[in-house]
Amino acid sequence: MTENIPFGSATFAPKKVDFCESWYNPDINDLPVETRDLFEQYSSVPAEDVVDHIQKMRSRAFSIYPYPCIGQLRFLNLSLSRHPLYPEVLARLRPQIDLEAPRFESLNISGKSSGISYVHSSPQVLLDLGCCLAQDLRKLVFDGVPSEKLYGLDVEEGFIDLSYDLFNDHATFKSQFVIADMLLADDSRDSALDADSSTDGLSAVSTPAPTSLTLLENRISVVVANSIFHLYNYADQLRLAKRVVRLLSPERGSLILGRQVGSSQPGEYNAVNNQGTRYAHDATSFRRFWDQVAEDISGGCKFRVETVLDEEELGDNKSQGQNWSEPNIRRMRFGVWRE
């Protein structure tokens, strides 16, 4: 099994929540075609056994921690592959014919050419924050990305262990995992990022497993942050963003992408089970947020920020005691490129 890398205390430590029947869909009624293909072709699960296999693994996962995304089977949506920037991610991470400073065309948030291209001299690697069962990492591998180029980070080690049973890839999946809480990192370093740190010495294929997440600082080319920032208030989002940037490669074009709950009326809303508040962004507040991140980091750091807000996939889901279907709630998909 791939080595787990300790960091800090134990990605985002969950608070205890009570079981809620509305979070648990007992039946799999509509399995996405892409998901079925993944289990049949990547995991070699017979077609007639796919649903039963997923049900058994989901029950085990829900007993580890009853996240709504597991109970409501949303982890089966393979959300990274549905992001408009997914083709750019694949272009960066798939093996390149020209290994000498490959050039990548950057897309815009609509998935079309932005007219911008970047040259990267360092190996391209990806980190999935809050990777859960690492389903998006398996989809990347299925789509042609070497697993050695991928890292996952989550607070629940049980999910990582279970993911190998879920996808039947104990012997072949070579990604590395970090068990960590990003908000327990060292505050004093947030404003001391070294934009000139060398990326020499990191080989996504041959370098021995790092012993801590700090060895990945300034080296991650693509950070996936799905359903992460919206869990926190504005101040904690700032802390988290600066720590994510600490991991990001200093090369121009290094990318943070994801999706989250946004709002047509940005501001602080009641958080999970009314424990504090969470900040929901619109396009303007999200750009200002990353401007503030850049200002706090200093050293000439700048970001190109693009977002799209829509009402897809909201439905009437309830998440951890919170109704995410307030009238002004939107789905936000975003891309943040280092300039």
Short mmCIF file of N, CA, C and O in Angstrom, two decimals, residues 16-69:
data_model
loop_
_atom_site.label_atom_id
_atom_site.label_comp_id
_atom_site.label_asym_id
_atom_site.label_seq_id
_atom_site.Cartn_x
_atom_site.Cartn_y
_atom_site.Cartn_z
N LYS A 16 -17.86 16.26 15.23
CA LYS A 16 -18.80 15.15 15.37
C LYS A 16 -20.18 15.59 14.91
O LYS A 16 -20.68 16.64 15.30
N VAL A 17 -20.80 14.81 14.05
CA VAL A 17 -22.16 15.09 13.62
C VAL A 17 -23.02 13.88 13.89
O VAL A 17 -22.54 12.75 13.97
N ASP A 18 -24.30 14.11 14.07
CA ASP A 18 -25.23 13.02 14.32
C ASP A 18 -25.72 12.45 13.00
O ASP A 18 -25.83 13.15 12.00
N PHE A 19 -26.03 11.17 13.01
CA PHE A 19 -26.55 10.54 11.81
C PHE A 19 -27.88 11.19 11.43
O PHE A 19 -28.72 11.45 12.27
N CYS A 20 -28.02 11.47 10.13
CA CYS A 20 -29.26 12.06 9.63
C CYS A 20 -29.72 11.23 8.44
O CYS A 20 -28.97 11.05 7.49
N GLU A 21 -30.95 10.73 8.50
CA GLU A 21 -31.43 9.85 7.43
C GLU A 21 -31.46 10.56 6.08
O GLU A 21 -31.33 9.91 5.04
N SER A 22 -31.64 11.90 6.09
CA SER A 22 -31.71 12.62 4.82
C SER A 22 -30.37 12.62 4.10
O SER A 22 -30.31 12.94 2.92
N TRP A 23 -29.29 12.26 4.81
CA TRP A 23 -27.98 12.21 4.17
C TRP A 23 -27.73 10.87 3.48
O TRP A 23 -26.74 10.72 2.77
N TYR A 24 -28.60 9.89 3.74
CA TYR A 24 -28.28 8.53 3.31
C TYR A 24 -29.29 8.04 2.29
O TYR A 24 -30.46 7.80 2.60
N ASN A 25 -28.83 7.90 1.04
CA ASN A 25 -29.65 7.30 0.00
C ASN A 25 -29.37 5.80 -0.01
O ASN A 25 -28.25 5.39 -0.35
N PRO A 26 -30.33 4.98 0.34
CA PRO A 26 -30.04 3.54 0.45
C PRO A 26 -29.79 2.84 -0.88
O PRO A 26 -29.12 1.81 -0.92
N ASP A 27 -30.32 3.41 -1.97
CA ASP A 27 -30.22 2.74 -3.26
C ASP A 27 -29.44 3.56 -4.27
O ASP A 27 -29.49 4.80 -4.26
N ILE A 28 -28.74 2.86 -5.15
CA ILE A 28 -28.07 3.51 -6.27
C ILE A 28 -28.99 3.36 -7.48
O ILE A 28 -29.07 2.30 -8.10
N ASN A 29 -29.69 4.44 -7.80
CA ASN A 29 -30.69 4.37 -8.86
C ASN A 29 -30.16 4.81 -10.22
O ASN A 29 -30.68 4.39 -11.25
N ASP A 30 -29.13 5.64 -10.22
CA ASP A 30 -28.66 6.18 -11.50
C ASP A 30 -27.15 6.37 -11.43
O ASP A 30 -26.66 7.43 -11.02
N LEU A 31 -26.41 5.35 -11.79
CA LEU A 31 -24.96 5.39 -11.75
C LEU A 31 -24.44 6.05 -13.03
O LEU A 31 -24.74 5.57 -14.13
N PRO A 32 -23.67 7.14 -12.91
CA PRO A 32 -23.16 7.79 -14.11
C PRO A 32 -22.35 6.83 -14.98
O PRO A 32 -21.64 5.95 -14.47
N VAL A 33 -22.47 6.99 -16.29
CA VAL A 33 -21.77 6.11 -17.23
C VAL A 33 -20.27 6.13 -16.97
O VAL A 33 -19.61 5.08 -16.98
N GLU A 34 -19.70 7.33 -16.74
CA GLU A 34 -18.26 7.45 -16.51
C GLU A 34 -17.84 6.68 -15.27
O GLU A 34 -16.74 6.10 -15.22
N THR A 35 -18.70 6.67 -14.25
CA THR A 35 -18.38 5.96 -13.02
C THR A 35 -18.43 4.45 -13.23
O THR A 35 -17.56 3.71 -12.77
N ARG A 36 -19.45 4.01 -13.94
CA ARG A 36 -19.53 2.57 -14.24
C ARG A 36 -18.32 2.13 -15.06
O ARG A 36 -17.73 1.07 -14.80
N ASP A 37 -17.93 2.94 -16.04
CA ASP A 37 -16.75 2.60 -16.85
C ASP A 37 -15.50 2.48 -15.98
O ASP A 37 -14.67 1.58 -16.18
N LEU A 38 -15.38 3.38 -15.00
CA LEU A 38 -14.22 3.36 -14.11
C LEU A 38 -14.16 2.04 -13.34
O LEU A 38 -13.10 1.41 -13.25
N PHE A 39 -15.29 1.62 -12.79
CA PHE A 39 -15.30 0.39 -11.99
C PHE A 39 -15.15 -0.86 -12.87
O PHE A 39 -14.48 -1.82 -12.47
N GLU A 40 -15.74 -0.85 -14.04
CA GLU A 40 -15.65 -2.03 -14.90
C GLU A 40 -14.29 -2.15 -15.57
O GLU A 40 -13.72 -3.25 -15.64
N GLN A 41 -13.75 -1.03 -16.06
CA GLN A 41 -12.53 -1.09 -16.86
C GLN A 41 -11.26 -0.84 -16.05
O GLN A 41 -10.23 -1.47 -16.30
N TYR A 42 -11.31 0.06 -15.08
CA TYR A 42 -10.12 0.32 -14.24
C TYR A 42 -10.04 -0.70 -13.10
O TYR A 42 -8.98 -1.28 -12.85
N SER A 43 -11.16 -0.90 -12.41
CA SER A 43 -11.16 -1.76 -11.23
C SER A 43 -11.48 -3.21 -11.54
O SER A 43 -11.42 -4.06 -10.64
N SER A 44 -11.87 -3.51 -12.78
CA SER A 44 -12.17 -4.88 -13.22
C SER A 44 -13.27 -5.52 -12.39
O SER A 44 -13.21 -6.73 -12.07
N VAL A 45 -14.27 -4.73 -12.02
CA VAL A 45 -15.44 -5.29 -11.35
C VAL A 45 -16.43 -5.73 -12.42
O VAL A 45 -16.77 -4.94 -13.31
N PRO A 46 -16.90 -6.97 -12.39
CA PRO A 46 -17.88 -7.42 -13.39
C PRO A 46 -19.10 -6.50 -13.41
O PRO A 46 -19.54 -6.01 -12.36
N ALA A 47 -19.64 -6.26 -14.59
CA ALA A 47 -20.74 -5.31 -14.76
C ALA A 47 -21.91 -5.61 -13.82
O ALA A 47 -22.50 -4.69 -13.22
N GLU A 48 -22.22 -6.89 -13.65
CA GLU A 48 -23.36 -7.25 -12.82
C GLU A 48 -23.09 -7.08 -11.33
O GLU A 48 -24.03 -7.11 -10.51
N ASP A 49 -21.83 -6.87 -10.97
CA ASP A 49 -21.46 -6.74 -9.55
C ASP A 49 -21.15 -5.30 -9.13
O ASP A 49 -20.89 -5.05 -7.95
N VAL A 50 -21.15 -4.36 -10.08
CA VAL A 50 -20.69 -3.00 -9.78
C VAL A 50 -21.52 -2.36 -8.68
O VAL A 50 -20.99 -1.83 -7.69
N VAL A 51 -22.83 -2.36 -8.81
CA VAL A 51 -23.69 -1.68 -7.83
C VAL A 51 -23.54 -2.31 -6.45
O VAL A 51 -23.40 -1.61 -5.44
N ASP A 52 -23.54 -3.63 -6.39
CA ASP A 52 -23.40 -4.31 -5.10
C ASP A 52 -22.04 -4.00 -4.47
O ASP A 52 -21.94 -3.76 -3.26
N HIS A 53 -20.99 -3.98 -5.28
CA HIS A 53 -19.65 -3.66 -4.78
C HIS A 53 -19.61 -2.25 -4.20
O HIS A 53 -19.09 -2.04 -3.08
N ILE A 54 -20.17 -1.30 -4.91
CA ILE A 54 -20.17 0.09 -4.43
C ILE A 54 -20.98 0.20 -3.14
O ILE A 54 -20.57 0.88 -2.19
N GLN A 55 -22.13 -0.48 -3.08
CA GLN A 55 -22.97 -0.41 -1.89
C GLN A 55 -22.22 -0.91 -0.65
O GLN A 55 -22.26 -0.30 0.42
N LYS A 56 -21.52 -2.03 -0.81
CA LYS A 56 -20.77 -2.58 0.32
C LYS A 56 -19.66 -1.63 0.76
O LYS A 56 -19.46 -1.40 1.96
N MET A 57 -18.92 -1.07 -0.21
CA MET A 57 -17.83 -0.16 0.13
C MET A 57 -18.37 1.14 0.72
O MET A 57 -17.79 1.71 1.65
N ARG A 58 -19.52 1.63 0.20
CA ARG A 58 -20.10 2.85 0.74
C ARG A 58 -20.52 2.68 2.19
O ARG A 58 -20.34 3.56 3.03
N SER A 59 -21.08 1.51 2.52
CA SER A 59 -21.47 1.24 3.90
C SER A 59 -20.26 1.28 4.83
O SER A 59 -20.32 1.83 5.94
N ARG A 60 -19.15 0.72 4.36
CA ARG A 60 -17.93 0.77 5.18
C ARG A 60 -17.44 2.20 5.33
O ARG A 60 -17.02 2.61 6.43
N ALA A 61 -17.49 2.97 4.26
CA ALA A 61 -17.03 4.36 4.32
C ALA A 61 -17.91 5.18 5.26
O ALA A 61 -17.42 6.00 6.04
N PHE A 62 -19.22 4.96 5.21
CA PHE A 62 -20.15 5.74 6.04
C PHE A 62 -19.95 5.42 7.51
O PHE A 62 -20.19 6.26 8.38
N SER A 63 -19.49 4.21 7.79
CA SER A 63 -19.23 3.85 9.19
C SER A 63 -17.95 4.49 9.70
O SER A 63 -17.77 4.66 10.91
N ILE A 64 -17.04 4.84 8.80
CA ILE A 64 -15.82 5.55 9.19
C ILE A 64 -16.15 6.98 9.59
O ILE A 64 -15.73 7.48 10.63
N TYR A 65 -16.92 7.65 8.72
CA TYR A 65 -17.43 8.99 9.06
C TYR A 65 -18.61 9.28 8.14
O TYR A 65 -18.48 9.14 6.92
N PRO A 66 -19.75 9.68 8.70
CA PRO A 66 -20.98 9.81 7.90
C PRO A 66 -21.09 11.13 7.14
O PRO A 66 -22.03 11.90 7.34
N TYR A 67 -20.15 11.37 6.25
CA TYR A 67 -20.24 12.57 5.43
C TYR A 67 -21.44 12.49 4.48
O TYR A 67 -21.71 11.43 3.91
N PRO A 68 -22.13 13.60 4.27
CA PRO A 68 -23.24 13.60 3.31
C PRO A 68 -22.82 13.19 1.90
O PRO A 68 -23.59 12.54 1.20
N CYS A 69 -21.60 13.54 1.48
CA CYS A 69 -21.17 13.18 0.12
C CYS A 69 -21.08 11.68 -0.05
O CYS A 69 -21.21 11.16 -1.16
#
